[in-house]
GROMACS .gro file of C-alpha atoms in nm:
model
  307
    1MET     CA    1  13.698  16.785  10.899
    2ALA     CA    2  14.078  16.709  10.902
    3VAL     CA    3  14.342  16.943  11.039
    4HIS     CA    4  14.516  17.078  10.766
    5GLY     CA    5  14.831  17.363  10.788
    6VAL     CA    6  14.859  17.297  11.218
    7HIS     CA    7  15.237  17.391  11.134
    8GLY     CA    8  15.247  17.565  10.817
    9GLY     CA    9  15.305  17.911  10.731
   10ARG     CA   10  15.558  18.113  10.534
   11ALA     CA   11  15.851  18.182  10.659
   12GLY     CA   12  15.851  18.484  10.923
   13ALA     CA   13  15.434  18.422  10.946
   14GLY     CA   14  15.498  18.177  11.193
   15ALA     CA   15  15.306  17.847  11.329
   16VAL     CA   16  14.966  17.792  11.309
   17GLU     CA   17  14.813  17.643  11.614
   18VAL     CA   18  14.520  17.444  11.648
   19ALA     CA   19  14.313  17.349  11.979
   20ARG     CA   20  14.004  17.219  12.079
   21LEU     CA   21  13.817  17.411  12.285
   22GLY     CA   22  13.476  17.280  12.390
   23GLY     CA   23  13.256  17.221  12.107
   24LEU     CA   24  13.479  17.391  11.860
   25TRP     CA   25  13.840  17.370  11.693
   26ARG     CA   26  14.028  17.712  11.688
   27VAL     CA   27  14.300  17.786  11.459
   28THR     CA   28  14.552  18.078  11.494
   29ARG     CA   29  14.893  18.223  11.419
   30PRO     CA   30  15.049  18.523  11.517
   31TRP     CA   31  14.928  18.823  11.389
   32HIS     CA   32  15.123  19.010  11.084
   33PRO     CA   33  15.320  19.313  11.184
   34GLY     CA   34  15.125  19.550  10.934
   35LEU     CA   35  14.799  19.454  11.062
   36ARG     CA   36  14.864  19.437  11.463
   37PRO     CA   37  14.799  19.831  11.512
   38PHE     CA   38  14.463  19.746  11.331
   39LEU     CA   39  14.334  19.415  11.543
   40ARG     CA   40  14.173  19.285  11.850
   41SER     CA   41  14.143  18.957  11.732
   42TYR     CA   42  14.190  18.718  11.455
   43VAL     CA   43  14.088  18.343  11.456
   44GLY     CA   44  13.996  18.045  11.233
   45TYR     CA   45  13.732  17.817  11.391
   46TRP     CA   46  13.478  17.499  11.272
   47GLU     CA   47  13.266  17.310  11.452
   48ALA     CA   48  13.399  16.959  11.603
   49VAL     CA   49  13.048  16.817  11.584
   50THR     CA   50  12.758  16.961  11.356
   51THR     CA   51  12.472  17.108  11.594
   52PRO     CA   52  12.209  17.387  11.535
   53TYR     CA   53  12.291  17.650  11.783
   54GLU     CA   54  12.168  18.039  11.820
   55ALA     CA   55  12.358  18.253  12.040
   56ARG     CA   56  12.352  18.603  12.136
   57LEU     CA   57  12.566  18.852  12.026
   58VAL     CA   58  12.692  19.132  12.262
   59PRO     CA   59  12.863  19.462  12.214
   60THR     CA   60  13.266  19.452  12.174
   61GLY     CA   61  13.359  19.803  12.097
   62CYS     CA   62  13.498  19.640  11.784
   63ALA     CA   63  13.362  19.604  11.433
   64THR     CA   64  13.375  19.248  11.297
   65LEU     CA   65  13.439  19.077  10.954
   66LEU     CA   66  13.295  18.678  10.955
   67ILE     CA   67  13.417  18.514  10.664
   68SER     CA   68  13.200  18.197  10.642
   69LEU     CA   69  13.348  17.908  10.482
   70ALA     CA   70  13.072  17.645  10.547
   71GLU     CA   71  12.701  17.708  10.607
   72PRO     CA   72  12.574  18.061  10.660
   73PHE     CA   73  12.372  18.132  10.915
   74SER     CA   74  12.014  18.132  10.944
   75GLN     CA   75  11.960  18.474  11.044
   76VAL     CA   76  12.150  18.773  11.194
   77ARG     CA   77  11.817  18.952  11.463
   78ARG     CA   78  11.922  19.269  11.592
   79LEU     CA   79  11.734  19.335  11.902
   80GLY     CA   80  11.517  19.677  11.945
   81VAL     CA   81  11.579  19.754  11.572
   82ARG     CA   82  11.239  19.763  11.343
   83GLY     CA   83  11.393  19.535  11.037
   84GLY     CA   84  11.684  19.459  11.176
   85GLY     CA   85  11.664  19.062  11.052
   86SER     CA   86  11.924  18.973  10.780
   87GLY     CA   87  11.778  18.670  10.682
   88ARG     CA   88  12.002  18.371  10.516
   89ILE     CA   89  12.353  18.509  10.555
   90GLY     CA   90  12.706  18.409  10.497
   91SER     CA   91  13.018  18.647  10.516
   92LEU     CA   92  12.914  18.954  10.664
   93VAL     CA   93  13.048  19.269  10.787
   94VAL     CA   94  12.888  19.392  11.192
   95GLY     CA   95  12.995  19.748  11.251
   96LEU     CA   96  12.999  19.855  11.602
   97GLU     CA   97  12.691  19.780  11.821
   98ASP     CA   98  12.522  19.948  12.180
   99ARG     CA   99  12.236  19.715  12.149
  100PRO     CA  100  12.286  19.294  12.125
  101ALA     CA  101  12.166  19.022  11.835
  102ILE     CA  102  12.050  18.694  11.801
  103CYS     CA  103  12.233  18.505  11.537
  104VAL     CA  104  12.062  18.146  11.426
  105HIS     CA  105  12.266  17.874  11.292
  106PRO     CA  106  12.162  17.552  11.122
  107GLY     CA  107  12.494  17.397  11.229
  108GLY     CA  108  12.816  17.307  11.016
  109GLN     CA  109  12.986  17.632  11.061
  110GLU     CA  110  13.357  17.701  10.957
  111ALA     CA  111  13.453  18.052  10.959
  112ILE     CA  112  13.722  18.321  11.019
  113ARG     CA  113  13.650  18.550  11.273
  114VAL     CA  114  13.860  18.926  11.230
  115GLU     CA  115  13.797  19.202  11.511
  116PHE     CA  116  13.886  19.574  11.440
  117THR     CA  117  13.941  19.893  11.632
  118PRO     CA  118  13.683  20.116  11.483
  119LEU     CA  119  13.908  20.318  11.341
  120GLY     CA  120  14.062  20.030  11.150
  121ALA     CA  121  13.715  19.919  11.083
  122TYR     CA  122  13.708  20.253  10.899
  123ARG     CA  123  14.025  20.205  10.684
  124LEU     CA  124  13.958  19.968  10.580
  125PHE     CA  125  13.584  19.914  10.470
  126GLY     CA  126  13.646  20.299  10.338
  127MET     CA  127  13.244  20.408  10.429
  128PRO     CA  128  13.121  20.624  10.736
  129MET     CA  129  13.108  20.370  11.008
  130SER     CA  130  12.811  20.507  11.095
  131GLU     CA  131  12.627  20.351  10.790
  132LEU     CA  132  12.739  20.050  10.956
  133THR     CA  133  12.652  20.069  11.324
  134ASN     CA  134  12.394  19.778  11.474
  135LEU     CA  135  12.398  19.578  11.157
  136ALA     CA  136  12.546  19.267  10.986
  137ILE     CA  137  12.571  19.331  10.634
  138GLU     CA  138  12.674  19.090  10.366
  139ILE     CA  139  13.075  19.140  10.252
  140ARG     CA  140  13.017  19.215   9.873
  141ASP     CA  141  12.795  19.534  10.018
  142VAL     CA  142  13.099  19.664  10.185
  143LEU     CA  143  13.367  19.515  10.042
  144GLY     CA  144  13.276  19.480   9.619
  145PRO     CA  145  13.238  19.183   9.450
  146GLU     CA  146  13.607  19.102   9.497
  147ALA     CA  147  13.522  18.972   9.841
  148GLY     CA  148  13.301  18.772   9.718
  149THR     CA  149  13.592  18.624   9.499
  150LEU     CA  150  13.771  18.616   9.777
  151VAL     CA  151  13.543  18.406  10.028
  152GLU     CA  152  13.530  18.164   9.761
  153ARG     CA  153  13.911  18.135   9.736
  154LEU     CA  154  13.941  18.104  10.084
  155ALA     CA  155  13.677  17.819  10.106
  156SER     CA  156  13.851  17.591   9.847
  157THR     CA  157  14.191  17.661  10.022
  158PRO     CA  158  14.168  17.371  10.249
  159ASP     CA  159  14.538  17.418  10.436
  160TRP     CA  160  14.501  17.700  10.732
  161ALA     CA  161  14.817  17.863  10.650
  162ALA     CA  162  14.714  17.971  10.276
  163ARG     CA  163  14.406  18.074  10.402
  164PHE     CA  164  14.575  18.295  10.650
  165ASP     CA  165  14.796  18.439  10.387
  166LEU     CA  166  14.582  18.481  10.139
  167LEU     CA  167  14.355  18.690  10.380
  168ASP     CA  168  14.657  18.875  10.534
  169ALA     CA  169  14.731  18.978  10.164
  170ALA     CA  170  14.357  19.105  10.100
  171LEU     CA  171  14.338  19.290  10.395
  172LEU     CA  172  14.692  19.446  10.395
  173ALA     CA  173  14.597  19.614  10.004
  174ARG     CA  174  14.275  19.768  10.172
  175LEU     CA  175  14.443  19.916  10.491
  176GLY     CA  176  14.720  20.051  10.252
  177TYR     CA  177  14.488  20.284  10.071
  178GLY     CA  178  14.208  20.322  10.329
  179PRO     CA  179  14.094  20.705  10.458
  180GLU     CA  180  14.302  20.820  10.763
  181PRO     CA  181  14.117  20.866  11.098
  182ALA     CA  182  14.138  21.205  11.164
  183PRO     CA  183  14.439  21.263  11.444
  184GLU     CA  184  14.186  21.429  11.682
  185VAL     CA  185  13.905  21.147  11.635
  186GLY     CA  186  14.191  20.894  11.726
  187HIS     CA  187  14.276  21.102  11.991
  188ALA     CA  188  13.927  21.136  12.137
  189TRP     CA  189  13.903  20.733  12.113
  190ARG     CA  190  14.227  20.672  12.287
  191LEU     CA  191  14.098  20.878  12.568
  192LEU     CA  192  13.760  20.748  12.577
  193SER     CA  193  13.864  20.355  12.560
  194GLY     CA  194  14.168  20.419  12.803
  195SER     CA  195  13.931  20.561  13.069
  196ALA     CA  196  13.669  20.253  12.963
  197GLY     CA  197  13.394  20.527  12.934
  198ALA     CA  198  13.510  20.744  13.220
  199VAL     CA  199  13.610  21.090  13.078
  200PRO     CA  200  13.378  21.316  13.005
  201ILE     CA  201  13.250  21.405  12.674
  202ALA     CA  202  13.343  21.776  12.734
  203ARG     CA  203  13.691  21.732  12.866
  204ILE     CA  204  13.786  21.502  12.531
  205ALA     CA  205  13.636  21.767  12.360
  206ALA     CA  206  13.858  22.050  12.530
  207GLU     CA  207  14.178  21.823  12.492
  208VAL     CA  208  14.126  21.799  12.119
  209GLY     CA  209  14.061  22.119  12.018
  210TRP     CA  210  13.725  22.091  11.870
  211SER     CA  211  13.335  22.186  11.979
  212GLN     CA  212  13.141  21.919  12.147
  213GLY     CA  213  12.904  21.965  11.841
  214TYR     CA  214  13.177  21.898  11.574
  215LEU     CA  215  13.357  21.628  11.836
  216ILE     CA  216  13.037  21.427  11.815
  217ARG     CA  217  12.943  21.530  11.419
  218ARG     CA  218  13.359  21.328  11.303
  219PHE     CA  219  13.369  21.079  11.599
  220THR     CA  220  13.037  20.944  11.502
  221GLN     CA  221  13.119  20.924  11.118
  222GLN     CA  222  13.435  20.768  11.183
  223ILE     CA  223  13.384  20.523  11.496
  224GLY     CA  224  13.003  20.426  11.416
  225LEU     CA  225  12.839  20.511  11.767
  226THR     CA  226  12.815  20.899  11.973
  227PRO     CA  227  13.109  20.984  12.222
  228LYS     CA  228  12.821  20.907  12.469
  229ALA     CA  229  12.717  20.547  12.364
  230SER     CA  230  13.069  20.462  12.275
  231ALA     CA  231  13.143  20.557  12.659
  232ARG     CA  232  12.838  20.313  12.759
  233VAL     CA  233  12.996  20.046  12.582
  234LEU     CA  234  13.311  20.072  12.725
  235ARG     CA  235  13.189  20.103  13.062
  236PHE     CA  236  13.000  19.775  12.968
  237ARG     CA  237  13.271  19.571  12.871
  238HIS     CA  238  13.478  19.662  13.129
  239ALA     CA  239  13.201  19.548  13.338
  240VAL     CA  240  13.203  19.237  13.170
  241ALA     CA  241  13.619  19.137  13.215
  242LEU     CA  242  13.527  19.241  13.595
  243LEU     CA  243  13.305  18.992  13.632
  244GLY     CA  244  13.548  18.746  13.445
  245ARG     CA  245  13.769  18.760  13.684
  246GLY     CA  246  13.528  18.637  13.967
  247ALA     CA  247  13.537  18.774  14.333
  248VAL     CA  248  13.355  19.092  14.284
  249SER     CA  249  13.054  19.243  14.458
  250LEU     CA  250  12.796  19.354  14.240
  251THR     CA  251  12.801  19.646  14.409
  252ASP     CA  252  13.189  19.708  14.444
  253LEU     CA  253  13.174  19.629  14.034
  254SER     CA  254  12.879  19.925  13.997
  255THR     CA  255  13.131  20.158  14.187
  256ALA     CA  256  13.476  20.049  13.964
  257CYS     CA  257  13.295  20.107  13.664
  258GLY     CA  258  13.090  20.489  13.681
  259PHE     CA  259  12.768  20.351  13.745
  260TYR     CA  260  12.507  20.508  13.981
  261ASP     CA  261  12.452  20.179  14.180
  262GLN     CA  262  12.371  19.801  14.105
  263SER     CA  263  12.037  19.882  13.962
  264HIS     CA  264  12.192  20.117  13.713
  265LEU     CA  265  12.444  19.848  13.611
  266ASN     CA  266  12.134  19.586  13.587
  267ARG     CA  267  11.932  19.816  13.349
  268GLU     CA  268  12.271  19.877  13.110
  269PHE     CA  269  12.354  19.519  13.082
  270ARG     CA  270  11.988  19.457  12.991
  271ALA     CA  271  12.006  19.733  12.740
  272ILE     CA  272  12.326  19.664  12.576
  273ALA     CA  273  12.323  19.293  12.610
  274GLY     CA  274  11.952  19.165  12.632
  275THR     CA  275  12.061  18.992  13.004
  276THR     CA  276  12.194  19.027  13.376
  277PRO     CA  277  12.536  19.022  13.522
  278GLY     CA  278  12.433  18.662  13.673
  279GLN     CA  279  12.319  18.561  13.393
  280MET     CA  280  12.641  18.658  13.166
  281VAL     CA  281  12.874  18.529  13.432
  282ALA     CA  282  12.688  18.192  13.378
  283SER     CA  283  12.637  18.148  13.018
  284ARG     CA  284  12.844  17.924  12.849
  285ARG     CA  285  13.059  18.111  12.541
  286VAL     CA  286  13.070  18.028  12.144
  287GLU     CA  287  13.299  18.187  11.928
  288GLY     CA  288  13.257  18.582  11.975
  289ALA     CA  289  12.880  18.544  12.150
  290LEU     CA  290  12.681  18.371  12.429
  291ALA     CA  291  12.520  17.999  12.478
  292LEU     CA  292  12.112  18.086  12.444
  293SER     CA  293  12.082  17.692  12.426
  294ALA     CA  294  12.204  17.344  12.589
  295SER     CA  295  12.242  17.235  12.221
  296ALA     CA  296  12.518  17.564  12.113
  297ASN     CA  297  12.858  17.491  12.132
  298SER     CA  298  13.089  17.629  12.373
  299SER     CA  299  13.429  17.713  12.373
  300ASN     CA  300  13.452  17.822  12.722
  301THR     CA  301  13.670  18.107  12.611
  302GLU     CA  302  13.686  18.498  12.495
  303PRO     CA  303  13.830  18.521  12.150
  304SER     CA  304  14.190  18.510  12.093
  305ALA     CA  305  14.388  18.849  12.226
  306GLY     CA  306  14.635  18.724  11.892
  307ARG     CA  307  14.939  18.728  12.103
   0.00000   0.00000   0.00000
């Protein structure tokens, strides 16, 4: 595929930037100001060389919108969930997760991957996030038939700046009439995420002025995971971030991230990611996932921070 729209974009949108990272070409530009509060990552990409791959998706603490512009996935299979396989699936929505999944692709992938904060996703999708937990669902089943039309328009538009313009407009329109999260849930999420899962649930409930039971119900509906499960994922993500910086012992990592000991750390990594801390460090990265075989494309980076 030719590189289109490298310096494109409407006035004020910022220049599109294209970079090759391992086996992927990645396309980014500064986020639209109206989207920034709701996003954690926004990137287009395609394979430099068409190669079948299999990769492990690990929980991120975000919800994901994946718009497929070429070949669909052969399967996205959630580990530990009965009937958790999607079958062949193209553009999809993934809710918050607390366990890993395996994605299989025949090669020839070209896509836009957008990660949302949990409450940004609640507002965008306009449905209880608990209905999306640990699931990969066809985009039309969440966003309606107009989402299929949008995917077709994006796929038929070769210029990346124009693609981002189309998607920005569609996202802004949905966010404009989406449901407002409860302020108490927003505050509870900020307390939990800001502490990397360290604040006790009882303290959060007292601070927002709700009973623990009511907090759990409303939080789970709008976030997608219970406060306890969210705290586990946030501790895991904190540990992954520290591992990525290197030069930290697993004992120190366990202490820093609130695990009881190294055995607890290892158990949580296996439960949440299906791997060990050491294996995760050694794994190559594909966009938003860990490569499972030598045939997988490697970007050698985490998803863009969007800056």
